Amino acid sequence: MPKPEPDYARKSMVYKLIRPAIFLLNAETAHGLAIAALKRKPAGKRAVAGGKLSVRVAGIDFPNPVGMAAGFDKDGEVPDALLGLGFGFTEVGSITPLPQSGNPKPRLFRLREDRAVINRMGFNNGGAMAAIRRFEARRGTPGVVGINIGANKDSDDRIADYARMAVAVAPFATYLAVNVSSPNTPGLRSLQDEGALSELLDAVIKARGEGGPPVFLKVAPDLEPADIDAIARIAIDRKLGALIVSNTTLARPPLKSKHACETGGLSGAPLRDLAQQRLRDFRSATGGAMPLIGVGGIACADDAWARIRAGASLVQLYSAMVYEGPGIARRITRRLGKLMKRDGFTSIAEAVGTE
Ligand SMILES: Cc1cc2nc3c(=O)[nH]c(=O)nc-3n(C[C@H](O)[C@H](O)[C@H](O)COP(=O)(O)O)c2cc1C
């Protein structure tokens, strides 16, 4: 008798069938439906720590190295459903202290021919209070759930916003991700400059408190070599838990889609090589002294494996889920185990940076 199709293969087949209908919808409406569907989804089988794909980063045991990137679950509505799809971890956010509506719609575009996305959402989210109510409701539930924090667009003290967020969400976060790299909040990325970044991280570390979760920093791919060196130095000096490389890009490599000229951050396949190169740059700037999380254009196990070999201890994705559907995490992790074996490694940690 032929072996039954594994769950993730069935999911991909179903997704392939319904994708044309989903793609008829405006991208933000489709995203809303995906969140609604995940809220109703049965729990699903989670990855558990201790297996062959487990990785320990910043004192946290990640059951596998494939995470959902920030921006998919901005308000922390479905972290457990995402873990139930086989992701080893998920990053909620970005969350700002006060609710904000973000930029006018349309602000999210699928570039189908390019397997890419352009977004200028502008940190639309329900704010810290609403998110905290959800975190309270799942308190004690196992699973690696990072919380990505940002500043309100019209705040007159952005550093104070990050500190406020760190105090508010630290009790619920497995790690805190400081996002200073969104291109859609004017001026936000200047917080990556040496002086501002040091001040910001000192404030967040103080606010997070003794014994609080590790602090990760998420950077843009659009950085000059001098910026990379300065960020690497500050990250090591402040003993951050990891650097997340990278957010979306303002660059526009050649694109085929009619939405190519939309303003915003580009993600998905056309970001892959740039994000991979930035990861290498951060690997050499940190000399391997700081764990790195690779994100940008990862769509399959080979992409994830290449990022790990280039220096990533963990990877994240978002755009590829739009094109590949909810079976993507299981598909990648299954094959990642095979690639690890093929190349003669017994753990992910052993393969990191062996390019
Ligand atoms: C619609 C959308 C919204 C996003 N929102 C956030 C966000 O709020 N905070 C953040 O740090 N990154 C955000 N990102 C960036 C992703 O986390 C990720 O860094 C980027 O998309 C590159 O990965 P990908 O090519 O796998 O999508 C967003 C990305 C997309 C496509």
Short mmCIF file of C-alpha atoms and ligand atoms in Angstrom, two decimals:
data_model
loop_
_atom_site.label_atom_id
_atom_site.label_comp_id
_atom_site.label_asym_id
_atom_site.label_seq_id
_atom_site.Cartn_x
_atom_site.Cartn_y
_atom_site.Cartn_z
CA MET A 1 0.00 0.00 0.00
CA PRO A 2 1.41 3.46 -0.84
CA LYS A 3 2.43 5.51 2.18
CA PRO A 4 -0.16 8.20 3.05
CA GLU A 5 0.83 11.75 2.19
CA PRO A 6 2.28 13.53 5.23
CA ASP A 7 0.18 16.32 6.70
CA TYR A 8 2.34 19.14 5.28
CA ALA A 9 2.15 17.71 1.74
CA ARG A 10 -1.64 17.57 1.95
CA LYS A 11 -1.67 21.16 3.25
CA SER A 12 0.50 22.33 0.32
CA MET A 13 -1.75 20.57 -2.20
CA VAL A 14 -4.87 22.15 -0.73
CA TYR A 15 -3.13 25.54 -0.60
CA LYS A 16 -2.09 25.26 -4.26
CA LEU A 17 -5.70 24.61 -5.17
CA ILE A 18 -7.16 27.53 -3.24
CA ARG A 19 -4.30 30.01 -3.85
CA PRO A 20 -5.76 31.47 -7.08
CA ALA A 21 -8.95 32.34 -5.17
CA ILE A 22 -6.95 33.87 -2.31
CA PHE A 23 -4.89 35.89 -4.79
CA LEU A 24 -8.09 37.40 -6.21
CA LEU A 25 -8.52 39.13 -2.87
CA ASN A 26 -6.70 42.27 -1.91
CA ALA A 27 -3.52 41.21 -0.03
CA GLU A 28 -4.52 42.74 3.29
CA THR A 29 -7.98 41.15 3.20
CA ALA A 30 -6.34 37.79 2.48
CA HIS A 31 -4.02 38.29 5.43
CA GLY A 32 -6.99 39.03 7.68
CA LEU A 33 -8.63 35.79 6.53
CA ALA A 34 -5.44 33.84 7.23
CA ILE A 35 -5.37 35.18 10.82
CA ALA A 36 -9.09 34.35 11.22
CA ALA A 37 -8.50 30.81 9.92
CA LEU A 38 -5.53 30.31 12.25
CA LYS A 39 -7.66 31.39 15.22
CA ARG A 40 -10.06 28.55 14.43
CA LYS A 41 -7.42 25.96 13.62
CA PRO A 42 -7.06 22.89 15.86
CA ALA A 43 -3.84 23.05 17.95
CA GLY A 44 -1.59 21.01 15.58
CA LYS A 45 1.52 19.06 16.49
CA ARG A 46 4.28 21.29 17.81
CA ALA A 47 7.99 20.79 17.46
CA VAL A 48 9.49 20.01 20.85
CA ALA A 49 12.96 20.80 22.16
CA GLY A 50 15.51 18.03 22.38
CA GLY A 51 15.18 16.71 18.80
CA LYS A 52 17.96 16.69 16.22
CA LEU A 53 17.04 20.17 14.92
CA SER A 54 17.11 21.79 18.38
CA VAL A 55 19.27 24.87 18.77
CA ARG A 56 20.22 26.77 21.92
CA VAL A 57 20.57 30.52 21.42
CA ALA A 58 20.85 33.13 24.19
CA GLY A 59 19.97 30.48 26.75
CA ILE A 60 16.71 29.60 24.95
CA ASP A 61 16.03 26.10 23.61
CA PHE A 62 14.51 26.43 20.15
CA PRO A 63 12.91 23.11 19.06
CA ASN A 64 13.89 23.83 15.47
CA PRO A 65 15.61 26.78 13.77
CA VAL A 66 12.70 27.91 11.54
CA GLY A 67 10.63 30.81 12.90
CA MET A 68 7.77 33.00 11.74
CA ALA A 69 9.13 36.54 11.27
CA ALA A 70 7.58 39.66 12.80
CA GLY A 71 4.72 41.34 10.96
CA PHE A 72 2.57 38.31 10.27
CA ASP A 73 1.06 38.21 13.76
CA LYS A 74 1.40 41.87 14.68
CA ASP A 75 -1.03 41.74 17.59
CA GLY A 76 -0.19 38.38 19.09
CA GLU A 77 -3.48 36.81 18.04
CA VAL A 78 -2.18 33.45 16.82
CA PRO A 79 1.24 32.56 18.29
CA ASP A 80 0.15 29.09 19.37
CA ALA A 81 -1.52 28.33 16.04
CA LEU A 82 1.74 29.25 14.26
CA LEU A 83 3.75 26.98 16.56
CA GLY A 84 1.17 24.30 15.73
CA LEU A 85 2.14 24.66 12.04
CA GLY A 86 5.62 23.43 12.93
CA PHE A 87 7.50 26.69 13.37
CA GLY A 88 10.17 26.37 16.06
CA PHE A 89 9.38 29.89 17.26
CA THR A 90 7.32 32.90 16.36
CA GLU A 91 7.89 36.63 16.73
CA VAL A 92 4.82 38.69 17.60
CA GLY A 93 4.75 42.40 16.65
CA SER A 94 5.89 44.99 16.01
CA ILE A 95 3.88 46.35 18.92
CA THR A 96 3.96 50.04 19.90
CA PRO A 97 2.89 51.55 23.24
CA LEU A 98 -0.30 53.12 21.82
CA PRO A 99 -2.57 51.65 19.15
CA GLN A 100 -2.06 53.15 15.70
CA SER A 101 -3.77 52.63 12.37
CA GLY A 102 -0.67 52.72 10.14
CA ASN A 103 -0.52 54.15 6.63
CA PRO A 104 -3.53 54.60 4.31
CA LYS A 105 -4.60 51.53 2.30
CA PRO A 106 -3.64 50.01 -0.04
CA ARG A 107 -0.30 49.39 1.69
CA LEU A 108 0.41 45.71 1.06
CA PHE A 109 1.18 44.36 -2.41
CA ARG A 110 1.90 40.89 -3.77
CA LEU A 111 4.48 40.86 -6.56
CA ARG A 112 3.46 37.46 -7.86
CA GLU A 113 5.85 37.20 -10.80
CA ASP A 114 8.71 38.02 -8.42
CA ARG A 115 7.57 35.88 -5.47
CA ALA A 116 7.86 39.07 -3.46
CA VAL A 117 5.88 41.46 -1.28
CA ILE A 118 6.07 45.23 -0.88
CA ASN A 119 4.58 46.69 2.28
CA ARG A 120 4.26 50.14 3.77
CA MET A 121 1.99 49.11 6.64
CA GLY A 122 3.59 51.60 9.07
CA PHE A 123 3.32 49.65 12.34
CA ASN A 124 -0.46 49.24 12.34
CA ASN A 125 -1.24 47.47 15.61
CA GLY A 126 -3.64 47.48 18.51
CA GLY A 127 -1.07 48.75 21.02
CA ALA A 128 0.51 47.30 24.14
CA MET A 129 -2.58 47.04 26.35
CA ALA A 130 -4.56 44.93 23.90
CA ALA A 131 -1.58 42.64 23.24
CA ILE A 132 -0.88 42.21 26.95
CA ARG A 133 -4.44 41.02 27.53
CA ARG A 134 -3.80 38.28 24.98
CA PHE A 135 -0.42 37.40 26.50
CA GLU A 136 -2.06 37.19 29.94
CA ALA A 137 -4.59 34.71 28.53
CA ARG A 138 -1.84 32.34 27.34
CA ARG A 139 0.50 32.81 30.32
CA GLY A 140 2.27 29.57 31.15
CA THR A 141 1.67 28.06 27.68
CA PRO A 142 4.97 26.56 26.47
CA GLY A 143 6.61 27.65 23.19
CA VAL A 144 9.22 30.18 22.10
CA VAL A 145 7.38 33.45 21.49
CA GLY A 146 9.52 36.54 20.93
CA ILE A 147 7.94 39.97 21.17
CA ASN A 148 9.07 42.60 18.69
CA ILE A 149 8.79 46.18 19.96
CA GLY A 150 8.58 49.50 18.13
CA ALA A 151 7.87 53.20 18.69
CA ASN A 152 4.72 55.16 17.85
CA LYS A 153 5.02 57.27 14.71
CA ASP A 154 4.10 60.54 16.45
CA SER A 155 5.98 59.88 19.69
CA ASP A 156 8.17 62.78 20.81
CA ASP A 157 10.53 60.40 22.64
CA ARG A 158 11.01 57.21 20.69
CA ILE A 159 13.65 55.80 23.01
CA ALA A 160 11.19 56.15 25.91
CA ASP A 161 8.63 54.21 23.81
CA TYR A 162 11.01 51.24 23.47
CA ALA A 163 11.77 51.35 27.20
CA ARG A 164 8.06 51.48 28.02
CA MET A 165 7.43 48.51 25.74
CA ALA A 166 10.29 46.53 27.29
CA VAL A 167 8.87 46.99 30.79
CA ALA A 168 5.35 46.13 29.67
CA VAL A 169 6.00 42.96 27.66
CA ALA A 170 9.16 41.48 29.21
CA PRO A 171 7.13 39.23 31.57
CA PHE A 172 5.50 37.53 28.54
CA ALA A 173 8.38 37.35 26.05
CA THR A 174 10.84 34.49 25.56
CA TYR A 175 12.97 37.19 23.93
CA LEU A 176 12.54 40.87 23.11
CA ALA A 177 13.29 42.01 19.56
CA VAL A 178 14.12 45.69 19.20
CA ASN A 179 13.03 46.76 15.74
CA VAL A 180 14.88 49.84 14.54
CA SER A 181 14.80 48.81 10.91
CA SER A 182 11.29 49.25 9.55
CA PRO A 183 11.46 51.55 6.52
CA ASN A 184 7.82 52.61 6.98
CA THR A 185 8.09 54.84 10.05
CA PRO A 186 9.92 58.00 8.97
CA GLY A 187 13.23 58.46 10.80
CA LEU A 188 13.04 55.12 12.67
CA ARG A 189 16.12 53.66 11.00
CA SER A 190 18.29 56.54 12.23
CA LEU A 191 18.07 54.76 15.60
CA GLN A 192 20.63 52.39 14.05
CA ASP A 193 23.21 55.19 14.23
CA GLU A 194 25.91 54.58 16.80
CA GLY A 195 24.96 57.20 19.42
CA ALA A 196 21.20 56.66 19.27
CA LEU A 197 21.55 52.87 19.21
CA SER A 198 23.74 52.77 22.32
CA GLU A 199 21.32 55.01 24.19
CA LEU A 200 18.32 52.98 23.02
CA LEU A 201 19.80 49.60 23.95
CA ASP A 202 20.93 50.85 27.36
CA ALA A 203 17.37 52.06 28.01
CA VAL A 204 15.81 48.77 26.87
CA ILE A 205 18.25 46.62 28.84
CA LYS A 206 17.59 48.65 31.98
CA ALA A 207 13.82 48.51 31.44
CA ARG A 208 13.84 44.76 30.78
CA GLY A 209 15.31 44.32 34.28
CA GLU A 210 17.53 41.72 35.98
CA GLY A 211 16.67 38.21 34.91
CA GLY A 212 14.43 39.46 32.09
CA PRO A 213 14.36 37.95 28.58
CA PRO A 214 17.37 38.34 26.26
CA VAL A 215 17.34 41.34 23.93
CA PHE A 216 17.69 40.79 20.18
CA LEU A 217 18.20 43.63 17.68
CA LYS A 218 16.64 43.62 14.21
CA VAL A 219 18.57 45.52 11.54
CA ALA A 220 17.96 46.72 8.00
CA PRO A 221 19.71 45.18 4.99
CA ASP A 222 20.43 48.67 3.65
CA LEU A 223 23.55 49.40 5.72
CA GLU A 224 27.05 50.59 4.88
CA PRO A 225 30.12 48.61 6.05
CA ALA A 226 30.90 51.24 8.73
CA ASP A 227 27.33 50.93 10.13
CA ILE A 228 27.69 47.16 10.26
CA ASP A 229 30.95 47.38 12.21
CA ALA A 230 29.47 49.89 14.67
CA ILE A 231 26.29 47.83 15.22
CA ALA A 232 28.34 44.65 15.70
CA ARG A 233 30.54 46.36 18.27
CA ILE A 234 27.58 47.78 20.22
CA ALA A 235 25.73 44.43 20.13
CA ILE A 236 28.71 42.56 21.54
CA ASP A 237 29.44 45.27 24.10
CA ARG A 238 25.82 45.26 25.34
CA LYS A 239 25.80 41.44 25.37
CA LEU A 240 22.70 41.21 23.18
CA GLY A 241 21.21 37.75 22.71
CA ALA A 242 21.24 37.88 18.90
CA LEU A 243 21.11 40.10 15.82
CA ILE A 244 18.20 39.59 13.40
CA VAL A 245 19.43 40.19 9.85
CA SER A 246 17.34 41.58 8.23
CA ASN A 247 14.19 43.62 7.75
CA THR A 248 12.77 44.55 4.31
CA THR A 249 14.81 46.58 1.82
CA LEU A 250 14.25 49.93 0.16
CA ALA A 251 16.43 48.72 -2.74
CA ARG A 252 14.72 47.67 -5.96
CA PRO A 253 16.57 44.91 -7.77
CA PRO A 254 15.07 44.24 -11.23
CA LEU A 255 11.39 43.23 -10.75
CA LYS A 256 8.72 42.09 -13.20
CA SER A 257 5.50 42.81 -11.34
CA LYS A 258 3.28 45.83 -11.99
CA HIS A 259 3.58 46.72 -8.29
CA ALA A 260 7.39 47.05 -8.50
CA CYS A 261 7.27 50.83 -8.12
CA GLU A 262 5.13 50.90 -4.98
CA THR A 263 6.75 52.68 -2.05
CA GLY A 264 7.71 50.51 0.94
CA GLY A 265 9.90 47.63 2.03
CA LEU A 266 10.53 44.77 -0.37
CA SER A 267 10.64 41.19 0.94
CA GLY A 268 10.59 37.69 -0.50
CA ALA A 269 12.73 36.13 -3.24
CA PRO A 270 14.37 39.36 -4.54
CA LEU A 271 15.65 40.09 -0.99
CA ARG A 272 17.31 36.72 -0.60
CA ASP A 273 20.81 37.43 -1.92
CA LEU A 274 21.07 40.82 -0.23
CA ALA A 275 19.96 39.39 3.14
CA GLN A 276 22.37 36.47 2.73
CA GLN A 277 25.22 38.89 2.01
CA ARG A 278 24.33 41.06 5.02
CA LEU A 279 24.35 37.96 7.18
CA ARG A 280 27.87 37.15 5.98
CA ASP A 281 28.88 40.77 6.65
CA PHE A 282 27.57 40.56 10.22
CA ARG A 283 29.25 37.20 10.69
CA SER A 284 32.60 38.67 9.79
CA ALA A 285 31.98 41.89 11.74
CA THR A 286 31.08 39.93 14.89
CA GLY A 287 33.71 37.22 14.33
CA GLY A 288 31.11 34.65 15.35
CA ALA A 289 30.85 36.24 18.84
CA MET A 290 27.14 37.01 18.48
CA PRO A 291 24.36 34.61 17.38
CA LEU A 292 22.67 35.70 14.15
CA ILE A 293 19.13 35.09 12.92
CA GLY A 294 18.88 35.03 9.12
CA VAL A 295 15.70 36.40 7.52
CA GLY A 296 14.87 37.63 4.04
CA GLY A 297 13.77 35.61 1.03
CA ILE A 298 13.95 32.19 2.66
CA ALA A 299 11.46 29.94 0.87
CA CYS A 300 12.82 26.40 1.09
CA ALA A 301 15.16 24.16 3.06
CA ASP A 302 18.08 24.90 0.72
CA ASP A 303 17.69 28.65 1.41
CA ALA A 304 17.53 28.00 5.16
CA TRP A 305 20.53 25.68 5.02
CA ALA A 306 22.59 28.21 3.01
CA ARG A 307 21.77 30.88 5.61
CA ILE A 308 22.82 28.56 8.45
CA ARG A 309 26.07 27.66 6.69
CA ALA A 310 26.68 31.41 6.21
CA GLY A 311 26.39 32.03 9.95
CA ALA A 312 22.74 31.96 11.06
CA SER A 313 21.88 29.95 14.17
CA LEU A 314 18.18 30.44 13.41
CA VAL A 315 16.14 31.60 10.40
CA GLN A 316 12.77 33.30 9.97
CA LEU A 317 10.40 33.81 7.06
CA TYR A 318 7.19 35.60 6.21
CA SER A 319 6.73 36.30 2.47
CA ALA A 320 7.26 32.69 1.40
CA MET A 321 4.25 31.63 3.47
CA VAL A 322 2.09 33.81 1.19
CA TYR A 323 3.25 31.80 -1.83
CA GLU A 324 3.83 28.37 -0.32
CA GLY A 325 1.07 28.18 2.28
CA PRO A 326 0.82 26.92 5.84
CA GLY A 327 2.77 23.68 5.28
CA ILE A 328 6.02 25.59 4.72
CA ALA A 329 7.57 25.21 8.19
CA ARG A 330 7.14 21.43 8.24
CA ARG A 331 8.36 21.11 4.67
CA ILE A 332 11.52 23.06 5.45
CA THR A 333 12.30 21.36 8.76
CA ARG A 334 11.80 17.90 7.31
CA ARG A 335 14.29 18.49 4.54
CA LEU A 336 16.67 20.44 6.77
CA GLY A 337 17.27 17.26 8.75
CA LYS A 338 18.21 15.49 5.50
CA LEU A 339 20.56 18.28 4.39
CA MET A 340 22.25 18.20 7.78
CA LYS A 341 22.83 14.46 7.45
CA ARG A 342 23.94 14.75 3.81
CA ASP A 343 26.64 17.24 4.76
CA GLY A 344 27.80 15.20 7.74
CA PHE A 345 26.57 17.36 10.63
CA THR A 346 24.91 16.02 13.75
CA SER A 347 23.45 19.33 14.90
CA ILE A 348 22.47 22.73 13.51
CA ALA A 349 24.96 24.43 15.85
CA GLU A 350 27.78 22.43 14.31
CA ALA A 351 26.89 23.70 10.81
CA VAL A 352 26.61 27.40 11.66
CA GLY A 353 29.12 29.47 9.71
CA THR A 354 30.79 26.53 7.96
CA GLU A 355 30.22 27.95 4.45
C1 LIG B 1 3.48 42.73 5.46
C2 LIG B 1 4.74 42.73 6.26
C3 LIG B 1 4.75 43.34 7.52
C4 LIG B 1 5.92 43.34 8.28
N1 LIG B 1 5.89 43.93 9.52
C5 LIG B 1 7.00 43.88 10.30
C6 LIG B 1 6.99 44.41 11.62
O1 LIG B 1 5.96 44.89 12.10
N2 LIG B 1 8.14 44.35 12.33
C7 LIG B 1 9.29 43.81 11.84
O2 LIG B 1 10.30 43.78 12.56
N3 LIG B 1 9.32 43.29 10.60
C8 LIG B 1 8.22 43.30 9.82
N4 LIG B 1 8.26 42.76 8.57
C9 LIG B 1 9.52 42.22 8.04
C10 LIG B 1 9.63 40.72 8.19
O3 LIG B 1 9.66 40.34 9.54
C11 LIG B 1 10.92 40.20 7.50
O4 LIG B 1 12.04 40.78 8.13
C12 LIG B 1 10.97 40.53 6.01
O5 LIG B 1 9.70 40.40 5.42
C13 LIG B 1 11.94 39.63 5.25
O6 LIG B 1 11.57 38.28 5.32
P1 LIG B 1 10.77 37.53 4.14
O7 LIG B 1 11.49 37.81 2.87
O8 LIG B 1 10.79 36.08 4.54
O9 LIG B 1 9.40 38.09 4.15
C14 LIG B 1 7.10 42.74 7.78
C15 LIG B 1 7.08 42.14 6.52
C16 LIG B 1 5.93 42.12 5.76
C17 LIG B 1 5.94 41.46 4.42
#
